[in-house]
Short mmCIF file of C-alpha atoms in Angstrom, two decimals:
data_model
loop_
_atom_site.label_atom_id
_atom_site.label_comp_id
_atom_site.label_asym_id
_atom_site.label_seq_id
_atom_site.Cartn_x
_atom_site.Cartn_y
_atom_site.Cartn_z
CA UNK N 1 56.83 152.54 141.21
CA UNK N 2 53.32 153.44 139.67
CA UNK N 3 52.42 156.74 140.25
CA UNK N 4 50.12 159.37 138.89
CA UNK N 5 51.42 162.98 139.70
CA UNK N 6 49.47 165.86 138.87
CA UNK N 7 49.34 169.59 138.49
CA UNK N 8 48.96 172.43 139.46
CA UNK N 9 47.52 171.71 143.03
CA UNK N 10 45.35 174.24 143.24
CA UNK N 11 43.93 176.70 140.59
CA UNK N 12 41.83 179.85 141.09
CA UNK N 13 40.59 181.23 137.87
CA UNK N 14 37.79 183.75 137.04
CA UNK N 15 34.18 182.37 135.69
CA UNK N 16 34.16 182.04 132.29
CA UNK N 17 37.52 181.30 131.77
CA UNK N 18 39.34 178.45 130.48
CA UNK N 19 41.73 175.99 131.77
CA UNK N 20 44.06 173.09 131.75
CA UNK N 21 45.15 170.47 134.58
CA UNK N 22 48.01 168.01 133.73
CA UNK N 23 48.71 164.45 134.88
CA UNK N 24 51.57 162.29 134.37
CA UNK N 25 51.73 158.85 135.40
CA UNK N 26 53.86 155.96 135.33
CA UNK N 27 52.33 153.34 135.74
CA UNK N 28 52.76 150.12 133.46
CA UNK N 29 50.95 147.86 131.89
CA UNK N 30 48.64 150.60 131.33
CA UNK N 31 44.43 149.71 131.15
CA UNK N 32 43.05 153.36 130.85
CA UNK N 33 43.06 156.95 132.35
CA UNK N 34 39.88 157.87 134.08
CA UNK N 35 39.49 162.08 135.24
CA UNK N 36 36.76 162.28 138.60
CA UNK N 37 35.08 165.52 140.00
CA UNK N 38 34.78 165.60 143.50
CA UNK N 39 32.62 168.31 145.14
CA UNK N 40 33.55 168.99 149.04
CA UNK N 41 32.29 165.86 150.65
CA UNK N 42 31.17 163.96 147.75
CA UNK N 43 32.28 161.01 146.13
CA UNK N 44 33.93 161.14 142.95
CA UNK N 45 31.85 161.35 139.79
CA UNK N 46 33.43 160.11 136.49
CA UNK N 47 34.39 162.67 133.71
CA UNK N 48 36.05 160.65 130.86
CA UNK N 49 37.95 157.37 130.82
CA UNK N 50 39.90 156.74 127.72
CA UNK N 51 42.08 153.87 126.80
CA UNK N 52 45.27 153.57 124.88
CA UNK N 53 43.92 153.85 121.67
CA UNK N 54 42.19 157.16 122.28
CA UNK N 55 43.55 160.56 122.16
CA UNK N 56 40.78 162.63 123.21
CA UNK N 57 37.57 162.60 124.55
CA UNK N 58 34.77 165.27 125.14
CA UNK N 59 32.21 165.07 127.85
CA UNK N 60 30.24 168.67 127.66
CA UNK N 61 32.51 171.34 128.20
CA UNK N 62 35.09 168.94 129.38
CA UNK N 63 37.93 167.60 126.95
CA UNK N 64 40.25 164.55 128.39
CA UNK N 65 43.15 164.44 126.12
CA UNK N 66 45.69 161.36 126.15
CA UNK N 67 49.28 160.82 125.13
CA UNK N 68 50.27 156.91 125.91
CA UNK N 69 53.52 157.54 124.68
CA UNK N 70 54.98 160.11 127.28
CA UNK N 71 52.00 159.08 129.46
CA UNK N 72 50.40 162.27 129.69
CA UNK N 73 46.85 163.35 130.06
CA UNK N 74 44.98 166.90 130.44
CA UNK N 75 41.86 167.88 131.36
CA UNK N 76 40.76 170.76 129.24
CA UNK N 77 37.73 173.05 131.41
CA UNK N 78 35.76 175.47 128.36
CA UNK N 79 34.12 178.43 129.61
CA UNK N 80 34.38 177.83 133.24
CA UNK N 81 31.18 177.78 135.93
CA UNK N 82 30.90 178.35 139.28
CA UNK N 83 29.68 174.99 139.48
CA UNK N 84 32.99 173.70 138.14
CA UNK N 85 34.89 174.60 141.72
CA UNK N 86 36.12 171.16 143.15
CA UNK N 87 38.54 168.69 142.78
CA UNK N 88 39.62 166.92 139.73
CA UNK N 89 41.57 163.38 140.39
CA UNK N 90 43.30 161.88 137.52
CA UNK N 91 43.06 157.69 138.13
CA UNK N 92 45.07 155.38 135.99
CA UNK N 93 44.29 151.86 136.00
CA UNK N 94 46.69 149.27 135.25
CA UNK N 95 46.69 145.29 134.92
CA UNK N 96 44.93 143.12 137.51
CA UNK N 97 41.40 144.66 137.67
CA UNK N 98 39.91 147.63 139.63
CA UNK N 99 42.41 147.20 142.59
CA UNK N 100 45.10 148.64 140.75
CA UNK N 101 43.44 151.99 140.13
CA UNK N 102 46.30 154.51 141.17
CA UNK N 103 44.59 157.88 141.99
CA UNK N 104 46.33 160.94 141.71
CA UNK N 105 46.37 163.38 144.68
CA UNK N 106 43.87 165.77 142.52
CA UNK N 107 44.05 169.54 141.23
CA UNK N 108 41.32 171.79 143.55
CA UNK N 109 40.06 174.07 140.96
CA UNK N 110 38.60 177.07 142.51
CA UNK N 111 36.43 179.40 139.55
CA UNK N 112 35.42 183.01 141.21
CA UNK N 113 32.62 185.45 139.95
CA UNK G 1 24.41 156.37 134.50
CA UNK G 2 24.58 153.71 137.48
CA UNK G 3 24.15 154.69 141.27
CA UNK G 4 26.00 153.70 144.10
CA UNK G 5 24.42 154.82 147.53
CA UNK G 6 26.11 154.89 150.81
CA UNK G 7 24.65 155.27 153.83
CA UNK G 8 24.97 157.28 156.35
CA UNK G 9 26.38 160.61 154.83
CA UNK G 10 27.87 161.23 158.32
CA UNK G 11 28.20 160.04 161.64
CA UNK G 12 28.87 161.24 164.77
CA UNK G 13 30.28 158.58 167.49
CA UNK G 14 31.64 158.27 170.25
CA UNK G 15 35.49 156.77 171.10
CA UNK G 16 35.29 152.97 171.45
CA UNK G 17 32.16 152.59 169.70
CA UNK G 18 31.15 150.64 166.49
CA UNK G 19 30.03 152.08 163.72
CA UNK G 20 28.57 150.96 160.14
CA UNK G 21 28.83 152.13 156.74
CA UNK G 22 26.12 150.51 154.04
CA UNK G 23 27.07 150.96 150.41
CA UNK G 24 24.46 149.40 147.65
CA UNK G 25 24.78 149.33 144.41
CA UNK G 26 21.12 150.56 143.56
CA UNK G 27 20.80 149.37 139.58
CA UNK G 28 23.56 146.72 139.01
CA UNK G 29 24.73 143.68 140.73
CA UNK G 30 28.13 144.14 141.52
CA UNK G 31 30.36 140.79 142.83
CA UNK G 32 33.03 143.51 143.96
CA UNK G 33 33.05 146.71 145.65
CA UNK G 34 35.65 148.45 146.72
CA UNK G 35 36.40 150.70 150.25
CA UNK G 36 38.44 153.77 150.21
CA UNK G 37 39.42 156.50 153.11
CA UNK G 38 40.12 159.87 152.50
CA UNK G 39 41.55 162.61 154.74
CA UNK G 40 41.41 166.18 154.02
CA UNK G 41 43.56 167.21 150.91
CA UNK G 42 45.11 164.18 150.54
CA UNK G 43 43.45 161.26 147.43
CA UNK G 44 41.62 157.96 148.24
CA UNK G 45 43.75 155.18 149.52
CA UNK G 46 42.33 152.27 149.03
CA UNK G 47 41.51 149.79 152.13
CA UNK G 48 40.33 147.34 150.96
CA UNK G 49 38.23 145.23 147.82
CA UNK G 50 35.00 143.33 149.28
CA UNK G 51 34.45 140.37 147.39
CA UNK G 52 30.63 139.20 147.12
CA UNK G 53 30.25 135.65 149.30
CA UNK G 54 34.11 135.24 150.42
CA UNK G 55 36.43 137.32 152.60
CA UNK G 56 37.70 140.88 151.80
CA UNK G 57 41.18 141.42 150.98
CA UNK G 58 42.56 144.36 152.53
CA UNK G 59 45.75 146.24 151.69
CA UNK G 60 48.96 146.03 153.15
CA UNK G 61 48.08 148.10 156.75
CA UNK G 62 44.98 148.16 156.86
CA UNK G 63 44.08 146.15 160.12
CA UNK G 64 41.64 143.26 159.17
CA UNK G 65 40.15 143.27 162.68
CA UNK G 66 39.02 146.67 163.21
CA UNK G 67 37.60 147.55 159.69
CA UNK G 68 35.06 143.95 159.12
CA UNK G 69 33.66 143.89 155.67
CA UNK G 70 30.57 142.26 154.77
CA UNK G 71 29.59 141.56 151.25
CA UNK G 72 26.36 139.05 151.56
CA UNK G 73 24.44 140.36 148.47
CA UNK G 74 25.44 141.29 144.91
CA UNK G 75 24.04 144.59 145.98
CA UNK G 76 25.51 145.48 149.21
CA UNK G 77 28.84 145.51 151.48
CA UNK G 78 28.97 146.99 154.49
CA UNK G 79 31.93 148.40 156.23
CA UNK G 80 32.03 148.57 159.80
CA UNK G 81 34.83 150.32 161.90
CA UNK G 82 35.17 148.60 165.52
CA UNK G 83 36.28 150.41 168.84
CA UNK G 84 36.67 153.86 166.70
CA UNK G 85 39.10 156.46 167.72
CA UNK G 86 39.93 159.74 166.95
CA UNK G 87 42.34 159.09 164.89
CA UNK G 88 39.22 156.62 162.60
CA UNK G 89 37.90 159.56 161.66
CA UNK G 90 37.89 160.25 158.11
CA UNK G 91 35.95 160.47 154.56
CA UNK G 92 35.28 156.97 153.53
CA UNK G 93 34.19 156.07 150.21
CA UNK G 94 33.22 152.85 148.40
CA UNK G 95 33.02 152.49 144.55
CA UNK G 96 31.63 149.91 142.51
CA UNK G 97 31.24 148.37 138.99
CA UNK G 98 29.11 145.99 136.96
CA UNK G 99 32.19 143.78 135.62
CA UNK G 100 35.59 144.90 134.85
CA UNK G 101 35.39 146.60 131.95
CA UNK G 102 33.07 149.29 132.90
CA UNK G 103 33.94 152.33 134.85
CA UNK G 104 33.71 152.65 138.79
CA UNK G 105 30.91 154.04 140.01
CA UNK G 106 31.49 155.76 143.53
CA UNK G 107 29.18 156.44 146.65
CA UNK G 108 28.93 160.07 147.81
CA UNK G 109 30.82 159.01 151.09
CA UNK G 110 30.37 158.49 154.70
CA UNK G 111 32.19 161.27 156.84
CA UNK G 112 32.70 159.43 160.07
CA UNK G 113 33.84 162.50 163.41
CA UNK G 114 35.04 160.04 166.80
CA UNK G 115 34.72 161.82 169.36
#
């Protein structure tokens, strides 16, 4: 069954901080591995995507790393923000087009003063 | 980076009312668009893929008759939830894309309250 697990659930750390959210999926064939922000009643807004051939991938203080061989991704948060409180949904997409995009159930990152 | 724009943010209606949801795709013609639904803590599931100029395909329980897509331009679908209940209300979300090979773009959502 594709899935896309990922962890912790929720994560309170302190501003200016740094920190690390997993996903694991399973799904197969594997397109690419997308990582969303979602503020509080806001659509999701696109991080990184990487395909297979990429191992890691930068966007600003955000760093999407990729392992397609134990199907692993993180989502590495540098010098945290207050800003960066939301939720962060890892979203693998396999064959077939956009309506196989499997979204994980997301990590609610909480970042305090 | 390319905007997707739903419309309204929120709505407030009333049990056994109708109630539309616009989503446009503001600098990119996109022949597919996709609706999700949300509810609190949980992901998107998705409902169902609007298909520009034919007939939505909707996932396996979501009821066909009570959530009517309309996708008449490259540049908008419309969702519309018929006879809402209580139990309608919910975060939904559409996305869209230019083709296939370029990331989803979502809207910032429509938070729909039956009352």
């Amino acid at each position: 069954k594709n899935q896309v697990e990922q962890s912790p659930q929720s994560l309170i750390i302190l501003e200016g901080k740094n920190c690390t959210l997993q996903c694991n999926y399973t799904v197969s064939p594997f397109s690419n591995l997308r990582w969303y922000k979602q503020d509080t009643g806001r659509g999701p807004v696109s991080l990184t995507i990487m395909t297979f051939s990429e191992n890691t991938k930068s966007n600003g203080r955000y760093t999407a790393t990729l392992d397609a061989d134990t199907k692993q991704s993180s989502l590495h948060i540098t010098a945290s923000q207050l800003s960066d409180s939301a939720s962060y949904i890892c979203v693998v997409m396999g064959s077939g087009g956009y309506n196989k995009l499997i979204f994980g159930a997301g990590t609610r990152l909480a970042v305090h003063p | 980076g390319a905007v997707v724009s739903q419309h309204p943010s929120w709505v407030i209606c009333k049990s056994g009312t109708s109630v539309k949801i616009e989503c446009r795709s503001l600098d990119f013609q996109a022949t597919t668009m996709f609706w999700y639904r949300q509810f609190p803590k949980q992901s998107l599931m998705l409902m169902a893929t609007s298909n520009e100029g034919s007939k939505a395909t909707y996932e396996q329980g979501v009821e066909k008759d009570k959530f009517l897509i309309n996708h008449a331009s490259l540049t908008l679908s419309t969702l519309t939830v018929t006879s809402a209940h209580p139990e309608d209300s919910s975060f939904y979300i559409c996305s869209a894309s230019p083709d296939s090979l370029t990331e989803a773009f979502f809207g910032q959502g429509t938070r729909l309250t039956v009352v």
